[in-house]
mmCIF file of C-alpha atoms in Angstrom:
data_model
loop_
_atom_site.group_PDB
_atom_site.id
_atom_site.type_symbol
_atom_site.label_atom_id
_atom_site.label_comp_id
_atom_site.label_asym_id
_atom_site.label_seq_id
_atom_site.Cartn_x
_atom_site.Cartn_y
_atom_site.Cartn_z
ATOM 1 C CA UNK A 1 11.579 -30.420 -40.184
ATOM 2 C CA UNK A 2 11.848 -27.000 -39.340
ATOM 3 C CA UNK A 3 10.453 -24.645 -41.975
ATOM 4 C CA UNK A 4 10.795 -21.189 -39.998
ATOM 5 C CA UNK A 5 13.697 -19.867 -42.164
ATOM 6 C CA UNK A 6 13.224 -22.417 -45.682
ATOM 7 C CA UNK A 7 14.081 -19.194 -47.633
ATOM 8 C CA UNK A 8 16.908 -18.862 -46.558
ATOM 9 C CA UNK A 9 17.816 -22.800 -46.276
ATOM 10 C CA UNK A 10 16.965 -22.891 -50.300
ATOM 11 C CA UNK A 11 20.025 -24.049 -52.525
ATOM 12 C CA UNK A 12 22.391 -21.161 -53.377
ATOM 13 C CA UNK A 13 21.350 -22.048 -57.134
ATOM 14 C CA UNK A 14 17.688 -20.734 -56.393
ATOM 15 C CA UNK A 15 18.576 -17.202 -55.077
ATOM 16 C CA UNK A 16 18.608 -15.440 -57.994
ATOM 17 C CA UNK A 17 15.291 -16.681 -59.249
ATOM 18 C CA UNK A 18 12.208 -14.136 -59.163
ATOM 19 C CA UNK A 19 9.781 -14.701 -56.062
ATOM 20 C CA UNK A 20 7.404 -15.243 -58.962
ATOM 21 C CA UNK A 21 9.264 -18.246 -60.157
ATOM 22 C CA UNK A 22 9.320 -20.151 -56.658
ATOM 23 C CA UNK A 23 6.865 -22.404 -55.419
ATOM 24 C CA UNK A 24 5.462 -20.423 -52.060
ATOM 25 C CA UNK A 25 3.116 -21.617 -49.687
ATOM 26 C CA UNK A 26 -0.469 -19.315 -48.651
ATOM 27 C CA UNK A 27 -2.837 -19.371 -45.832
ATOM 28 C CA UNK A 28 -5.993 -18.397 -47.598
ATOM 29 C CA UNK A 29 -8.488 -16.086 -44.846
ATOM 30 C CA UNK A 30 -5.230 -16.402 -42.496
ATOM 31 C CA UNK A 31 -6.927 -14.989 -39.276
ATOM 32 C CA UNK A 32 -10.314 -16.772 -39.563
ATOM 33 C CA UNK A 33 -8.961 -18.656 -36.118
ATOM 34 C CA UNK A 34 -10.061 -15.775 -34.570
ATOM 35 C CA UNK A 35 -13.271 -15.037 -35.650
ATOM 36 C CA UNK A 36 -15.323 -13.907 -33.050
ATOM 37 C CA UNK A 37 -18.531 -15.750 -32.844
ATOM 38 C CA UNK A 38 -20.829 -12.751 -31.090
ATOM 39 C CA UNK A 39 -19.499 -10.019 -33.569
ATOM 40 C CA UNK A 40 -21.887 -8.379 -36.310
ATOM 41 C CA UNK A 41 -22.646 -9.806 -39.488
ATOM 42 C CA UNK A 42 -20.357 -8.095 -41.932
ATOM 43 C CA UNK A 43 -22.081 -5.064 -44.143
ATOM 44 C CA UNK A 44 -22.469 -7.261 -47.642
ATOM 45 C CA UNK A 45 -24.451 -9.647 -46.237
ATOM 46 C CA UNK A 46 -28.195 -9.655 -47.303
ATOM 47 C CA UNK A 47 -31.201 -8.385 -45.360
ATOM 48 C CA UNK A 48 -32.324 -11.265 -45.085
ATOM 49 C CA UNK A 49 -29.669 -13.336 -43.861
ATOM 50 C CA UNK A 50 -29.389 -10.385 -41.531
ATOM 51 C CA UNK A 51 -32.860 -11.165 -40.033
ATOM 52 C CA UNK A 52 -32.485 -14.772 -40.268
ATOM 53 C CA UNK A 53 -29.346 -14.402 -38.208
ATOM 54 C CA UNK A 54 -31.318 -12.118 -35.583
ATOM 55 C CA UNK A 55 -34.524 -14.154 -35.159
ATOM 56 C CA UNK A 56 -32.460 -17.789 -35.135
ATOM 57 C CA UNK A 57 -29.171 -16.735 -33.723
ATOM 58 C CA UNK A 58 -28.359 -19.846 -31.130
ATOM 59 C CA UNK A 59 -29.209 -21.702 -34.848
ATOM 60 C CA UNK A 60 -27.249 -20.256 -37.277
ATOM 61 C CA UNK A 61 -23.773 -18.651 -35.449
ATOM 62 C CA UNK A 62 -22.424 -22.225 -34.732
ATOM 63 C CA UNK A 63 -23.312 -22.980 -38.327
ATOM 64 C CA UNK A 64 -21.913 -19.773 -39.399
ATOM 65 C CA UNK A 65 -18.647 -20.502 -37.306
ATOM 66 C CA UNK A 66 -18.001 -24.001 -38.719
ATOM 67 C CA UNK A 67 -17.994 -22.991 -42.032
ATOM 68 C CA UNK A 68 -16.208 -19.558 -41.660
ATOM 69 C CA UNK A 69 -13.418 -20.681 -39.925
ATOM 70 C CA UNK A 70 -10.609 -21.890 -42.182
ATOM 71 C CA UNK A 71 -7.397 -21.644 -40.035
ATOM 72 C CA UNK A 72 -6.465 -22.759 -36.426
ATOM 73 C CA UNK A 73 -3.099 -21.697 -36.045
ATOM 74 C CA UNK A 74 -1.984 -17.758 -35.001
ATOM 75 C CA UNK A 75 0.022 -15.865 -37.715
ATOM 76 C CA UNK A 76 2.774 -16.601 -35.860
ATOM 77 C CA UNK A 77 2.789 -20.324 -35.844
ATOM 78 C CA UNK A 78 2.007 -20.048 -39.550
ATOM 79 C CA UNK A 79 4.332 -18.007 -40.330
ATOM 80 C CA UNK A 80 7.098 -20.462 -38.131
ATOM 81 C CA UNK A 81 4.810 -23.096 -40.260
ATOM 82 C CA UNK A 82 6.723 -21.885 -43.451
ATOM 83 C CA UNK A 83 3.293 -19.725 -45.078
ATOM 84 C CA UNK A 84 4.666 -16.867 -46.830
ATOM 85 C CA UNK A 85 1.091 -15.718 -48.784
ATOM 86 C CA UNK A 86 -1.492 -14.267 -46.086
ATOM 87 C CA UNK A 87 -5.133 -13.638 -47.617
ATOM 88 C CA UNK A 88 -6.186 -10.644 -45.246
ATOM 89 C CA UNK A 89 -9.583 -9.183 -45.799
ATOM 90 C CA UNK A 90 -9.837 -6.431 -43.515
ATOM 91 C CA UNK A 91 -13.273 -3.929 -42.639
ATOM 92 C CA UNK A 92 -14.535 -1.981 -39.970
ATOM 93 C CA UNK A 93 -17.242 -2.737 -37.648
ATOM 94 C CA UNK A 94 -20.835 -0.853 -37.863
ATOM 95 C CA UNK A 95 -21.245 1.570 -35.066
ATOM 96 C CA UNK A 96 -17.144 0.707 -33.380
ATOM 97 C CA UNK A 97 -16.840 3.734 -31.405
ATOM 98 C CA UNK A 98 -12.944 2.528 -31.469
ATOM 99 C CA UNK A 99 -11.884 2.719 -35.100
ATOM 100 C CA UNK A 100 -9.864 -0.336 -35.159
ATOM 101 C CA UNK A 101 -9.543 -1.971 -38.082
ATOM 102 C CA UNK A 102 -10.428 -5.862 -37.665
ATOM 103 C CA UNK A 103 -10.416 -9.275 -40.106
ATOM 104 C CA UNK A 104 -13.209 -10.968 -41.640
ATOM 105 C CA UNK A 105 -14.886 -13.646 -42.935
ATOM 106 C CA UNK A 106 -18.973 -13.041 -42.908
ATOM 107 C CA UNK A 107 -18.369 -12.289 -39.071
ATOM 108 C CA UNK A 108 -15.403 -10.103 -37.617
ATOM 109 C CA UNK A 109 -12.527 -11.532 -35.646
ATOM 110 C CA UNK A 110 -11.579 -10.658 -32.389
ATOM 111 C CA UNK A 111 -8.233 -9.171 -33.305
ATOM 112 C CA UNK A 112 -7.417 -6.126 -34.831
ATOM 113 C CA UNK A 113 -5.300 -5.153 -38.167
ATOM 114 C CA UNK A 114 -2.633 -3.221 -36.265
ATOM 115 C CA UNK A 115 -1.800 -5.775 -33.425
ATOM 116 C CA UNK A 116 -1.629 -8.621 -35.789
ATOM 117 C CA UNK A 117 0.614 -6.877 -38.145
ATOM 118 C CA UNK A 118 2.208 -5.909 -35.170
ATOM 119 C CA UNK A 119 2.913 -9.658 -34.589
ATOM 120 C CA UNK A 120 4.152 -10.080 -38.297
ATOM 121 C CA UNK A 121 6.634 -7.141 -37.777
ATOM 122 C CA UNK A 122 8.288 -8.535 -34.746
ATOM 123 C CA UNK A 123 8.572 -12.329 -36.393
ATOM 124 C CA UNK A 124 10.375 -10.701 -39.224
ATOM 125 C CA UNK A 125 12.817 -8.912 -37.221
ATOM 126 C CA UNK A 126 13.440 -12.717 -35.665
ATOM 127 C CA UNK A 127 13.888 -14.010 -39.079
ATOM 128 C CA UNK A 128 16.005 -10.964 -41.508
ATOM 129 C CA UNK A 129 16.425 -13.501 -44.546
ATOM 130 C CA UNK A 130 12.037 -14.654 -44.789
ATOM 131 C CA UNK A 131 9.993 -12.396 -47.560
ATOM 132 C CA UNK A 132 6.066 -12.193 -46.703
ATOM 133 C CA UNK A 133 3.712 -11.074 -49.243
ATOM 134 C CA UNK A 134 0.618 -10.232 -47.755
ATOM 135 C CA UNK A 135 -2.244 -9.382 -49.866
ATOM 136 C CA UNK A 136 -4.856 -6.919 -47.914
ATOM 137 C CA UNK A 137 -8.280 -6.602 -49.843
ATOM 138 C CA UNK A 138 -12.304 -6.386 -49.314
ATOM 139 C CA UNK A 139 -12.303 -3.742 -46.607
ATOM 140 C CA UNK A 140 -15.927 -2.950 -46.074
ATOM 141 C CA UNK A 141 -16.911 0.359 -44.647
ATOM 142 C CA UNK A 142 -13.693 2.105 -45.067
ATOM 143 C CA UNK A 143 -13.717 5.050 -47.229
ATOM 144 C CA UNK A 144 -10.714 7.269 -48.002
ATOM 145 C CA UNK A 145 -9.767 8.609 -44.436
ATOM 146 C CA UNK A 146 -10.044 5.476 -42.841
ATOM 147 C CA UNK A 147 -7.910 3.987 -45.792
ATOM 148 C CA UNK A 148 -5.092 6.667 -45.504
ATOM 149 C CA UNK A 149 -5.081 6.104 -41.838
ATOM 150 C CA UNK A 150 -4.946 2.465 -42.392
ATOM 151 C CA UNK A 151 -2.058 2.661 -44.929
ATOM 152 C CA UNK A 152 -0.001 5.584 -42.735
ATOM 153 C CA UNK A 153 0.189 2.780 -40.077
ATOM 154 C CA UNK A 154 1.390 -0.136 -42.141
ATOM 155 C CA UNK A 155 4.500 2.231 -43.549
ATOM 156 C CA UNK A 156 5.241 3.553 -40.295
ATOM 157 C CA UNK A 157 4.618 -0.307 -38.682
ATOM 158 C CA UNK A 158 7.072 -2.046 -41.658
ATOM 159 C CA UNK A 159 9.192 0.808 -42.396
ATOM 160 C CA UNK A 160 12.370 0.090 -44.650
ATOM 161 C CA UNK A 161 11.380 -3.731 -44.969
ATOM 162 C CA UNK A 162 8.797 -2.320 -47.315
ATOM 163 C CA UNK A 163 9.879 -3.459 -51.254
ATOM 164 C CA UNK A 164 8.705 -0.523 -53.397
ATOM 165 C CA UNK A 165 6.013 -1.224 -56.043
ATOM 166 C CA UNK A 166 7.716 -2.446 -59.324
ATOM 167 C CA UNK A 167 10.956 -3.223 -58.164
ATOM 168 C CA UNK A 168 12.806 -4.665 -60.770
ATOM 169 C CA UNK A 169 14.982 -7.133 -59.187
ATOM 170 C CA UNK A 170 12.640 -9.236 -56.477
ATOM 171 C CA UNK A 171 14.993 -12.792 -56.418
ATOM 172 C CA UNK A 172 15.775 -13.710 -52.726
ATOM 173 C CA UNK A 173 19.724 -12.360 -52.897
ATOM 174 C CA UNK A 174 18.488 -8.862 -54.635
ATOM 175 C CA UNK A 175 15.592 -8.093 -51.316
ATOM 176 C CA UNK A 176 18.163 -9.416 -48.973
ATOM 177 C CA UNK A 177 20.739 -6.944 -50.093
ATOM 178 C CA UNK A 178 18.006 -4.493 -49.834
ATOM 179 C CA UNK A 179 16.823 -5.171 -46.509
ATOM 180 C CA UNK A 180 13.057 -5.886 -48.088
ATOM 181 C CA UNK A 181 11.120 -8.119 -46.394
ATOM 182 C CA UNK A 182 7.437 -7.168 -46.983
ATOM 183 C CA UNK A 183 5.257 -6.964 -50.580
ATOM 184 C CA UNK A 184 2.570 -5.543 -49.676
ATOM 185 C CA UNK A 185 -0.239 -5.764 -51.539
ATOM 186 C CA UNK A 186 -3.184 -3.425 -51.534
ATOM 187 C CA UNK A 187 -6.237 -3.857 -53.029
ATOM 188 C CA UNK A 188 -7.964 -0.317 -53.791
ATOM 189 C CA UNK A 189 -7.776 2.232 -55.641
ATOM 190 C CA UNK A 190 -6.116 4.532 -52.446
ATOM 191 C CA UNK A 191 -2.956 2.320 -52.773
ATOM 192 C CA UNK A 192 -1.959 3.966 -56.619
ATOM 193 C CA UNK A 193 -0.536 7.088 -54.872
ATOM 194 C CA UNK A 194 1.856 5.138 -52.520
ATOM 195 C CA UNK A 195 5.348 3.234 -53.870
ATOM 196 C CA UNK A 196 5.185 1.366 -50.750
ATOM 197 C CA UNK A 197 2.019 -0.604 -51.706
ATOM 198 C CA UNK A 198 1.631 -3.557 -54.640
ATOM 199 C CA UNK A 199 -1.368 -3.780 -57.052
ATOM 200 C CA UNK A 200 -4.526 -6.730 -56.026
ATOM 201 C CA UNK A 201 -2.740 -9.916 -57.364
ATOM 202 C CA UNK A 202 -4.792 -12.919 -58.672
ATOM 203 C CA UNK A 203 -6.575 -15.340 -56.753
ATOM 204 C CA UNK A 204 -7.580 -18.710 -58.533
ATOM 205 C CA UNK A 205 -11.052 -19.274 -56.411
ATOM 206 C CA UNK A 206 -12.849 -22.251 -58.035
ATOM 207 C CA UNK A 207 -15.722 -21.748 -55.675
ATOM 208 C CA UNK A 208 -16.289 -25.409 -55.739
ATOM 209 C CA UNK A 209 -17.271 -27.919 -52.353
ATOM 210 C CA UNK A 210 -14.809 -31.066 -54.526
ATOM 211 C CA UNK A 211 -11.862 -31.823 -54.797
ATOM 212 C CA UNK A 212 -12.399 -32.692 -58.365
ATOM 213 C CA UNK A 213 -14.070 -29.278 -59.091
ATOM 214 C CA UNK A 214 -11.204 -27.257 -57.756
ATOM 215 C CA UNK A 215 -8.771 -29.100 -59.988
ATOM 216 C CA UNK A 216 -10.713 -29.006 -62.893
ATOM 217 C CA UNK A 217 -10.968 -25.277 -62.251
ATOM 218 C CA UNK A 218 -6.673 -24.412 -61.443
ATOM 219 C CA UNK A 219 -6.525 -26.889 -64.812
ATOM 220 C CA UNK A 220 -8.268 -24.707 -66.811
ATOM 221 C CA UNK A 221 -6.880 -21.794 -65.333
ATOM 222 C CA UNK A 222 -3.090 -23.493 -65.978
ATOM 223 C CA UNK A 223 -4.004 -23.927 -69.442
ATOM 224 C CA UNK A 224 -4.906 -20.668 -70.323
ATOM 225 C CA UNK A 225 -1.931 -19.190 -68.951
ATOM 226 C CA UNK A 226 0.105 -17.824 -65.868
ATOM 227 C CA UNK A 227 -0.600 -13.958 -65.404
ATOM 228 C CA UNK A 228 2.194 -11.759 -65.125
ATOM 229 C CA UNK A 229 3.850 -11.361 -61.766
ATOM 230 C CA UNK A 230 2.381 -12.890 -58.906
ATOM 231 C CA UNK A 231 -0.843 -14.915 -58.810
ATOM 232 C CA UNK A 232 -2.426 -17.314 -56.080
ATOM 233 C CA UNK A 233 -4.048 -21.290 -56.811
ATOM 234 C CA UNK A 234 -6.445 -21.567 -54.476
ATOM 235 C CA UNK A 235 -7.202 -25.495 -52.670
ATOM 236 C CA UNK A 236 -9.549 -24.111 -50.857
ATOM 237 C CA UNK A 237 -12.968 -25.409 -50.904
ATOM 238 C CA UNK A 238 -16.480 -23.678 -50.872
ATOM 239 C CA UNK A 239 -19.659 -25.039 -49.758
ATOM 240 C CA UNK A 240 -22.610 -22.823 -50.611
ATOM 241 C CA UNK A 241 -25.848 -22.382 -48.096
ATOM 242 C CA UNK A 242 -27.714 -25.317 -49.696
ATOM 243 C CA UNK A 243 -24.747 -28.043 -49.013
ATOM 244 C CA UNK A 244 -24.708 -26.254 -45.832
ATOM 245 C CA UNK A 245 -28.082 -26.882 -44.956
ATOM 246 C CA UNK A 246 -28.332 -30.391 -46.342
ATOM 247 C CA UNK A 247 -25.081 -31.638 -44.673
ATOM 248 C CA UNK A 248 -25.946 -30.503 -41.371
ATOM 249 C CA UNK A 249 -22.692 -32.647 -39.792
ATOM 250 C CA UNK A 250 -20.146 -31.055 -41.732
ATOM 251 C CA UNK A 251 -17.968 -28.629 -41.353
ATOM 252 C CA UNK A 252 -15.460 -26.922 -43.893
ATOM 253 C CA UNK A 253 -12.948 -28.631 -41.686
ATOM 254 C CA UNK A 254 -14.271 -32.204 -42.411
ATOM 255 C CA UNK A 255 -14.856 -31.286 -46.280
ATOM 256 C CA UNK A 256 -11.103 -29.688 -46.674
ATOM 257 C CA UNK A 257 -9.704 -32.913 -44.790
ATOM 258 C CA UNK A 258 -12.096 -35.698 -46.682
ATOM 259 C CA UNK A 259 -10.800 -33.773 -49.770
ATOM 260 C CA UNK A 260 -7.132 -33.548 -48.876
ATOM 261 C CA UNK A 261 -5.505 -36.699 -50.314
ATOM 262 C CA UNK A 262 -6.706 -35.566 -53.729
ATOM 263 C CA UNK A 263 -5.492 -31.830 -53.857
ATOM 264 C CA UNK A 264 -2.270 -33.176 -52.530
ATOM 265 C CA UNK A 265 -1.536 -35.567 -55.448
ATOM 266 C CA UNK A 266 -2.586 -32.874 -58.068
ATOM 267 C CA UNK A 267 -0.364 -30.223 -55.427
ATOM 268 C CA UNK A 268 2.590 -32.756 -56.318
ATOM 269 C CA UNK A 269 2.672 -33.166 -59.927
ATOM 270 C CA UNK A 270 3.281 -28.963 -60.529
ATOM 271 C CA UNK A 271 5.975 -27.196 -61.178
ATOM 272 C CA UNK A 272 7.187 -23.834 -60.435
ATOM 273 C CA UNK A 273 8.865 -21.366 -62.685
ATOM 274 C CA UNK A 274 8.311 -19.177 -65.516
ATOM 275 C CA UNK A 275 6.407 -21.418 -67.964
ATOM 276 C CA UNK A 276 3.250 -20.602 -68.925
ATOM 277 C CA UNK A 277 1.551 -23.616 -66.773
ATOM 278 C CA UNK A 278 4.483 -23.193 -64.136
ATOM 279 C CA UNK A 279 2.539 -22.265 -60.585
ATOM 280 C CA UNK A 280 3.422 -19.687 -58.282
ATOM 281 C CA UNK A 281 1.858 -19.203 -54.804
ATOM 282 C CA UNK A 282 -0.719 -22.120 -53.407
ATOM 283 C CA UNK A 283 -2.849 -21.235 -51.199
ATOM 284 C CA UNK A 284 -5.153 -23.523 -48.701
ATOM 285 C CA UNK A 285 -6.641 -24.025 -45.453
ATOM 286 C CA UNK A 286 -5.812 -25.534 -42.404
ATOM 287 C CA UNK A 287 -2.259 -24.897 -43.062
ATOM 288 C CA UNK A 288 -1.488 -26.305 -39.695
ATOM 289 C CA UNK A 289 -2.732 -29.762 -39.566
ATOM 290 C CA UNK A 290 -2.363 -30.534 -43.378
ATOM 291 C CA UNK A 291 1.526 -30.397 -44.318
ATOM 292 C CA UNK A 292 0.425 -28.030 -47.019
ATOM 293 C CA UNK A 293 3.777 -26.097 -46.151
ATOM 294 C CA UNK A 294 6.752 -28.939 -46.998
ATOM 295 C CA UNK A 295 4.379 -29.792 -49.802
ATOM 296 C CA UNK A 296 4.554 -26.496 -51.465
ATOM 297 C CA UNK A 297 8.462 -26.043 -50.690
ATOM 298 C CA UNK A 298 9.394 -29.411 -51.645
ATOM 299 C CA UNK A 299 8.322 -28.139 -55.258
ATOM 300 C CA UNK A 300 11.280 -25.738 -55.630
ATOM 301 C CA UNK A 301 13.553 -28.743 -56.322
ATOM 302 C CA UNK A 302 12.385 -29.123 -59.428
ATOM 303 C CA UNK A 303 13.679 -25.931 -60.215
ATOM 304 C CA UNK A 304 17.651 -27.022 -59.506
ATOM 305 C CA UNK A 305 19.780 -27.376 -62.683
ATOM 306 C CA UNK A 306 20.510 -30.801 -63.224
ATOM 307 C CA UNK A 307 23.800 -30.363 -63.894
ATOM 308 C CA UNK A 308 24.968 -32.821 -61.355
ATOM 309 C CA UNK A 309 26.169 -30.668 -58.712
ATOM 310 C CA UNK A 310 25.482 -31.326 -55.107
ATOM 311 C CA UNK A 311 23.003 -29.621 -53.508
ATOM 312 C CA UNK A 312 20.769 -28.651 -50.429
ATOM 313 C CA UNK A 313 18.020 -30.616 -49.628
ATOM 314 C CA UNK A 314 15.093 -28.043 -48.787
#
């Protein structure tokens, strides 16, 4: 089925609901599809991971790629997917004599900031009744100028589709009627002097390489209660540099698809809303091969009254 426009094919009953309520579905590191395999090593890394990398590069960058890349679809065929959460983590590169702005996930991607918002921009204008949230954060090597370029360009880019920090009423009908169609979120301290641009919001990262980990982990985190507003589960998995090095045939592909099956039976038994242990956004890899999308969706009809009435199947 189509999931392109699912907020706007949700039952009538479900459009007053905060955003915060529903059941959403994330691309966690969306634009790791493009990572760009020759690019620099991103500033945090170590010295000597940075000399490792330069003395055994034919060695480590296909090693580095497999387990870096996390997506394989383009924001627009995840956003035509149905993902409404995009994980951006955006930098500049050392010594860029452009200024452009790119993604990153321990190397750079190929693409710049601007064009792929750009991209997100024109989709919307496609599809008037879809809300994106995306959630911009890390930006290494960017001090104030470059971030009050950065954030000049997204208001001018998304104009009036930008919702306005605390806005009260943030259901589906209310940011329709508004002609909102983008929460941005904005993870630095440069952000509190703009209206246009949303607090960091919570990211449930297990930083675990099983499926069993990262449950045990979103379990916990379930238990001790939602946070207020919106907040991200993570399925994504995370292999650190020794399973890296003593699973030489692996990739994070092959662990997030061996894992799969699991995370989708726990991905099933949740329930949106505003209970405490109600979930809000989940977030994953491979968004495109693994029907993470209808999964996520599907949840919201659990929220429908069951007072009998006929309604919309999502």
């Amino acid at each position: 089925m189509s999931l392109q426009d699912w907020m706007s094919a949700l039952p009538e009953e479900l459009w007053d609901l905060p955003l915060t309520d529903l059941a959403i579905p994330g691309s966690h590191d969306a634009m790791s599809y493009c990572l760009d395999i020759n690019s620099p090593l991103v500033r945090s890394e170590s010295d000597c991971f940075r000399l490792l990398d330069k003395l055994f590069h034919c060695f480590t960058r296909p090693v580095i790629f497999r387990w870096t890349t996390t997506q394989d679809k383009s924001i627009e065929e995840q956003l035509s997917m149905g993902i409404r959460f995009f994980d951006f983590r955006i930098a500049s590169k050392p010594d860029d004599p452009s200024n452009e702005l790119y993604f990153t996930h321990i190397i750079y991607t190929y693409l710049t900031v601007l064009e792929t918002l750009w991209s997100v921009a024109t989709w919307l204008e496609s599809h008037p009744k879809e809300i994106v949230i995306l959630a911009c954060s890390h930006f290494e090597g960017m001090d104030d100028r470059c971030h009050e370029s950065l954030i000049s360009s997204l208001k001018k880019l998304f104009g009036s589709k930008l919702c306005p920090r605390g806005e009260s009423a943030l259901s589906l009908r209310s940011l329709w009627a508004s002609g909102y169609q983008v929460i941005l979120s904005y993870d630095s301290k440069t952000a509190e002097g703009h209206r246009e641009l949303w607090p960091d919001i919570p990211y449930w990262w297990a930083n675990q390489h099983t499926a069993k980990g990262v449950i045990t982990y979103l379990d916990w985190n379930r238990a001790m209660g939602r946070p207020e507003g919106f907040f991200v589960s993570g399925l994504n998995l995370t292999a650190d540099r020794y399973y890296i090095t003593t699973n030489p045939g692996q990739s994070l592909r092959t662990l997030t698809f061996s894992n799969w099956n699991c995370l989708k039976k726990w991905v099933e038994q949740q329930v949106p809303g505003s209970d405490p242990k109600s979930l809000n956004i989940i977030a994953g890899d491979f968004v495109g091969p693994l029907p993470l999308c209808s999964l996520v969706i599907s949840l919201n009809q659990k929220l429908l009254k069951r007072n009998g009435s006929q309604t919309k199947k999502i």
